C-alpha positions as MATLAB code, in Angstrom:
seq = 'MILGDIKKEWIKLPKFDILCGGFPCQPFSKAGKQNGFNDKERGNLFDVIIDILKAHKECKFIILENVRNLSDKTENWEIIQKELKQLDFFVTEKTVVLSPCQFGIPQIRERVYILGIKKGLRDPKKLTNGFIHLEELRLTNVSSALRALNNGDAWTILEPNPDKKYLLSKNDKDILDIWDEFREGTNYQSSNVPIWIDYFGHKLSDDEFNSKKFYQTKDKTNKIISELPEWKQKFVNKNRKFYLSHKEFIDKWIERYDIFNKISTHKKFDWNCGKDFKTLKDTIIQFRQSGIRAKRPTYFPALVASSK';
ca = [
       0.000    0.000    0.000;
       1.305    3.441   -0.909;
       0.583    6.301    1.463;
       1.282    9.803    0.256;
       0.875   12.093   -2.732;
      -0.076    9.906   -5.710;
       1.492   12.488   -8.049;
       4.877   11.676   -6.488;
       4.499    8.107   -5.234;
       2.841    6.345   -8.183;
       6.205    5.172   -9.523;
       6.345    2.728   -6.587;
       3.222    0.886   -7.726;
       3.687   -2.866   -8.281;
       2.267   -4.613  -11.349;
      -1.526   -4.806  -11.482;
      -4.380   -5.986  -13.730;
      -7.098   -3.467  -12.792;
      -6.843    0.272  -12.267;
      -9.785    1.450  -10.191;
     -10.091    4.979   -8.924;
     -11.341    8.489   -9.435;
      -9.788   11.835  -10.163;
     -10.951   14.956   -8.263;
     -14.512   15.940   -9.131;
     -14.331   19.635   -8.192;
     -13.214   20.839  -11.657;
     -16.244   19.136  -13.238;
     -18.903   19.491  -10.533;
     -21.799   21.954  -10.836;
     -20.895   23.035   -7.295;
     -17.501   24.243   -8.525;
     -16.175   26.545  -11.245;
     -16.378   23.786  -13.901;
     -12.934   24.513  -15.319;
     -12.504   20.839  -16.205;
      -9.033   19.884  -17.387;
      -8.073   23.569  -17.341;
      -8.011   23.428  -13.538;
      -4.246   23.413  -12.983;
      -4.489   22.171   -9.400;
      -6.984   19.306   -9.689;
      -7.833   18.908  -13.376;
      -4.409   17.465  -14.206;
      -4.839   14.461  -11.883;
      -6.231   12.597  -14.880;
      -2.791   13.051  -16.470;
      -1.304   11.114  -13.550;
      -3.671    8.228  -14.299;
      -2.509    8.293  -17.921;
       1.149    8.254  -16.799;
       0.430    5.241  -14.593;
      -1.202    3.369  -17.477;
       1.696    4.197  -19.797;
       4.132    2.726  -17.280;
       1.966   -0.332  -16.555;
       1.147   -1.826  -19.922;
       0.097   -5.037  -18.140;
      -3.103   -3.336  -16.887;
      -6.109   -5.062  -18.455;
      -9.118   -3.172  -17.099;
      -9.951    0.416  -16.121;
     -12.750    1.584  -13.830;
     -12.795    5.324  -13.169;
     -15.481    7.455  -11.492;
     -16.468   11.106  -11.497;
     -19.446   13.447  -11.067;
     -22.508   13.356  -13.329;
     -21.702   16.759  -14.788;
     -18.540   15.478  -16.468;
     -20.680   13.741  -19.097;
     -22.577   16.956  -19.857;
     -19.526   18.580  -21.444;
     -18.546   16.841  -24.683;
     -15.022   18.237  -24.695;
     -14.133   16.568  -21.375;
     -15.442   13.176  -22.449;
     -13.681   13.380  -25.820;
     -10.351   14.051  -24.099;
     -10.796   11.007  -21.861;
     -11.800    8.749  -24.764;
      -8.895    9.881  -26.916;
      -6.270    9.388  -24.201;
      -7.459    5.878  -23.268;
      -7.857    4.723  -26.876;
      -4.275    5.808  -27.585;
      -3.189    3.430  -24.816;
      -4.902    0.498  -26.592;
      -8.068    0.344  -24.516;
     -11.576   -0.220  -25.784;
     -13.817    2.268  -23.930;
     -17.529    2.947  -23.742;
     -18.916    5.009  -26.595;
     -21.057    7.019  -24.190;
     -20.570    7.843  -20.550;
     -22.080    5.320  -18.148;
     -24.257    7.176  -15.626;
     -25.444    5.118  -12.650;
     -26.948    5.769   -9.208;
     -27.118    3.497   -6.130;
     -30.929    3.645   -6.270;
     -30.769    1.608   -9.483;
     -29.256   -1.293   -7.551;
     -31.571   -1.443   -4.544;
     -29.798    1.123   -2.347;
     -32.100    4.006   -1.290;
     -29.831    6.880   -2.282;
     -29.764    9.123   -5.331;
     -26.180    9.878   -6.276;
     -25.602    9.846  -10.010;
     -22.005    9.254  -11.035;
     -20.168    8.774  -14.313;
     -18.213    5.544  -14.712;
     -15.429    5.359  -17.277;
     -14.772    1.757  -18.298;
     -11.990    0.321  -20.424;
     -10.711   -3.095  -21.486;
      -7.322   -3.728  -23.083;
      -7.363   -4.476  -26.782;
      -6.506   -8.113  -27.328;
      -8.847   -9.291  -24.568;
     -11.885   -8.696  -26.789;
     -12.496   -9.453  -30.432;
     -12.942   -6.021  -32.073;
     -15.285   -7.611  -34.623;
     -17.749   -8.205  -31.776;
     -17.662   -4.563  -30.721;
     -19.995   -2.300  -32.686;
     -17.886    0.549  -34.202;
     -15.002   -0.299  -31.877;
     -16.640    0.786  -28.617;
     -18.103   -0.940  -25.570;
     -21.885   -0.489  -25.290;
     -24.372   -0.640  -22.413;
     -26.013   -3.719  -23.931;
     -22.775   -5.648  -23.579;
     -22.448   -4.513  -19.974;
     -26.068   -5.514  -19.246;
     -26.814   -2.020  -17.968;
     -29.753   -1.150  -20.192;
     -32.456   -2.213  -17.720;
     -31.024   -1.220  -14.343;
     -33.527    1.645  -14.006;
     -36.261   -0.960  -13.447;
     -34.816   -1.412   -9.962;
     -36.244    1.996   -9.091;
     -39.767    0.563   -9.017;
     -38.766   -1.924   -6.362;
     -37.857    0.923   -4.025;
     -41.116    2.837   -4.218;
     -42.327    1.273   -0.982;
     -39.130    2.116    0.870;
     -39.175    4.469    3.836;
     -36.201    6.295    5.312;
     -37.874    6.466    8.716;
     -37.520    2.695    9.172;
     -33.722    2.928    9.364;
     -33.178    6.280   11.072;
     -32.457    6.435   14.790;
     -35.656    7.258   16.714;
     -33.794    9.157   19.474;
     -30.716   10.861   18.032;
     -28.240   12.768   20.146;
     -29.361   16.335   20.894;
     -26.378   17.736   18.997;
     -28.022   16.531   15.769;
     -31.345   18.252   16.381;
     -32.390   21.314   14.408;
     -32.028   24.714   15.973;
     -35.138   26.749   16.753;
     -34.275   29.050   13.857;
     -34.135   26.118   11.413;
     -37.442   24.746   12.709;
     -39.047   28.165   12.353;
     -37.921   28.581    8.738;
     -39.338   25.161    7.870;
     -42.692   26.160    9.384;
     -42.569   29.375    7.346;
     -42.010   27.438    4.110;
     -44.754   24.974    5.004;
     -47.093   27.940    5.302;
     -45.879   29.162    1.909;
     -46.601   25.792    0.313;
     -50.071   25.629    1.781;
     -50.908   29.221    0.856;
     -49.721   28.937   -2.763;
     -50.325   25.227   -3.359;
     -46.686   25.011   -4.411;
     -45.899   21.442   -5.493;
     -43.644   21.565   -8.511;
     -39.870   21.158   -8.544;
     -39.969   22.695  -12.042;
     -39.965   26.096  -10.334;
     -37.348   26.168   -7.558;
     -38.320   29.224   -5.518;
     -35.881   32.113   -5.137;
     -37.465   35.050   -3.344;
     -35.054   37.601   -4.826;
     -36.372   36.726   -8.292;
     -40.013   37.500   -7.495;
     -39.704   41.228   -8.182;
     -41.627   41.919   -4.977;
     -43.924   44.955   -5.456;
     -42.244   45.907   -8.741;
     -44.094   46.700  -11.949;
     -43.144   44.646  -14.996;
     -41.079   47.519  -16.367;
     -39.244   47.965  -13.070;
     -38.701   44.219  -12.811;
     -37.240   43.929  -16.309;
     -34.926   46.920  -15.962;
     -33.609   46.579  -12.431;
     -30.077   45.201  -12.061;
     -30.257   42.875   -9.119;
     -29.264   39.457  -10.479;
     -25.725   38.659   -9.513;
     -23.688   36.519  -11.886;
     -20.484   34.488  -11.448;
     -18.331   37.429  -12.454;
     -19.862   39.445   -9.612;
     -21.661   41.920  -11.848;
     -25.358   42.756  -11.800;
     -27.340   42.467  -15.001;
     -30.894   42.983  -16.153;
     -32.868   39.905  -17.183;
     -32.249   40.236  -20.916;
     -28.472   40.162  -20.316;
     -28.583   36.874  -18.400;
     -27.928   33.435  -19.982;
     -31.061   31.940  -21.541;
     -31.383   29.183  -18.921;
     -31.326   31.749  -16.127;
     -33.816   34.014  -17.859;
     -36.260   31.083  -17.874;
     -35.613   30.440  -14.201;
     -36.169   34.098  -13.270;
     -39.308   34.423  -15.379;
     -40.823   31.280  -13.871;
     -40.356   32.766  -10.412;
     -41.892   36.056  -11.543;
     -44.897   34.291  -13.052;
     -45.412   32.222   -9.902;
     -45.221   35.347   -7.743;
     -47.773   37.254   -9.822;
     -50.150   34.276   -9.667;
     -50.062   34.311   -5.846;
     -49.156   37.937   -5.236;
     -51.755   38.710   -2.565;
     -50.694   35.829   -0.328;
     -46.953   36.139   -0.978;
     -46.819   39.890   -0.259;
     -48.397   39.369    3.149;
     -46.214   36.308    3.823;
     -43.014   38.208    2.987;
     -43.909   41.107    5.263;
     -45.189   38.906    8.092;
     -41.891   37.040    8.370;
     -39.522   39.781    7.129;
     -38.288   37.319    4.485;
     -35.850   39.653    2.781;
     -33.815   39.908    5.976;
     -33.387   36.133    6.227;
     -30.029   34.678    5.241;
     -29.661   33.967    1.523;
     -29.951   30.174    1.779;
     -33.244   30.473    3.672;
     -34.778   32.537    0.843;
     -34.501   29.662   -1.643;
     -36.729   26.611   -1.622;
     -37.072   23.499   -3.779;
     -39.832   20.892   -3.311;
     -39.080   17.517   -4.978;
     -41.970   15.530   -3.492;
     -44.894   16.154   -5.824;
     -48.344   15.828   -4.263;
     -47.535   12.816   -2.093;
     -46.583   14.699    1.074;
     -48.362   17.484    2.939;
     -45.623   18.874    5.151;
     -41.858   19.245    5.262;
     -41.864   17.110    8.397;
     -42.712   14.096    6.229;
     -39.769   14.612    3.865;
     -35.992   14.470    3.931;
     -34.698   18.026    4.117;
     -31.356   19.433    3.071;
     -30.043   22.846    4.063;
     -27.854   23.607    1.043;
     -25.994   26.615   -0.325;
     -28.594   26.576   -3.098;
     -31.404   26.735   -0.529;
     -33.708   24.404    1.366;
     -34.523   21.232   -0.572;
     -37.208   18.681    0.302;
     -36.897   15.143   -1.067;
     -39.070   12.054   -0.865;
     -38.115    9.755    2.048;
     -37.837    6.879   -0.434;
     -34.300    7.909   -1.384;
     -31.579    9.604    0.599;
     -30.027   12.553   -1.254;
     -26.249   12.781   -1.332;
     -24.538   15.080    1.145;
     -23.069   18.215   -0.356;
     -19.591   19.535    0.473;
     -20.095   23.269    0.915;
     -17.240   25.662    0.269;
     -16.928   28.830    2.326;
];
């Protein structure tokens, strides 16, 4: 076993048949800056894997893992394919995206798996267009396992009397009650419109709403709606439309609880439970940097590493 910096210690590796591991996900994650292989600190860890494979030509199989978002950027996947093919590996034509919930484990955590097999171990004539496909891996029907979990319930495995240090603070309990009141008063049920109070345009006319610069972007500048990326314009406009449809209730609700003076993460809310649950107390709740998120108790959401 090698303990230490893999960038320095990999030369001590003995011979092996399978390389199994993952390179840092931060450069590819939606929670990060998404610099991919341009991230000089973490993005080049994939290069170390390539160096290891070049030095260990006896390696027969590759199993690598990374975040779901890696497969959403074609340029990243093409780099990985090209590098592994040059080292005489057959690889999957498309990224393999799997979650534990597809295999009977009640957690949603989609990850990309990069699979390779050394040329010479497989007859290339049996591989359609020279790639490995999901059909060959028997991964085309794994989503059917989701149906088997529909009767699952997180409450059956959680501790009934946890230590007091794990209990919610009064402030957290209060904000959940406030959002429950919001849901009841607006009949909010759709995760298609994650709520962000700052995007309501509270008490603004349409002209004021469209011209005011109060949407902060990654480069720390404020822009009017028409200057935002198209995906964000849709997000903002959905919030505006929802607000106008429930304006009378929401205006009173905002003033009653002084919502605009709450911390930023308490002004964002996302309900992923459809019509099946009546209160936040029946769901699994996450306090995230992106806001408060409610999930069905059938599946545990993955924990999020928050950066300060």
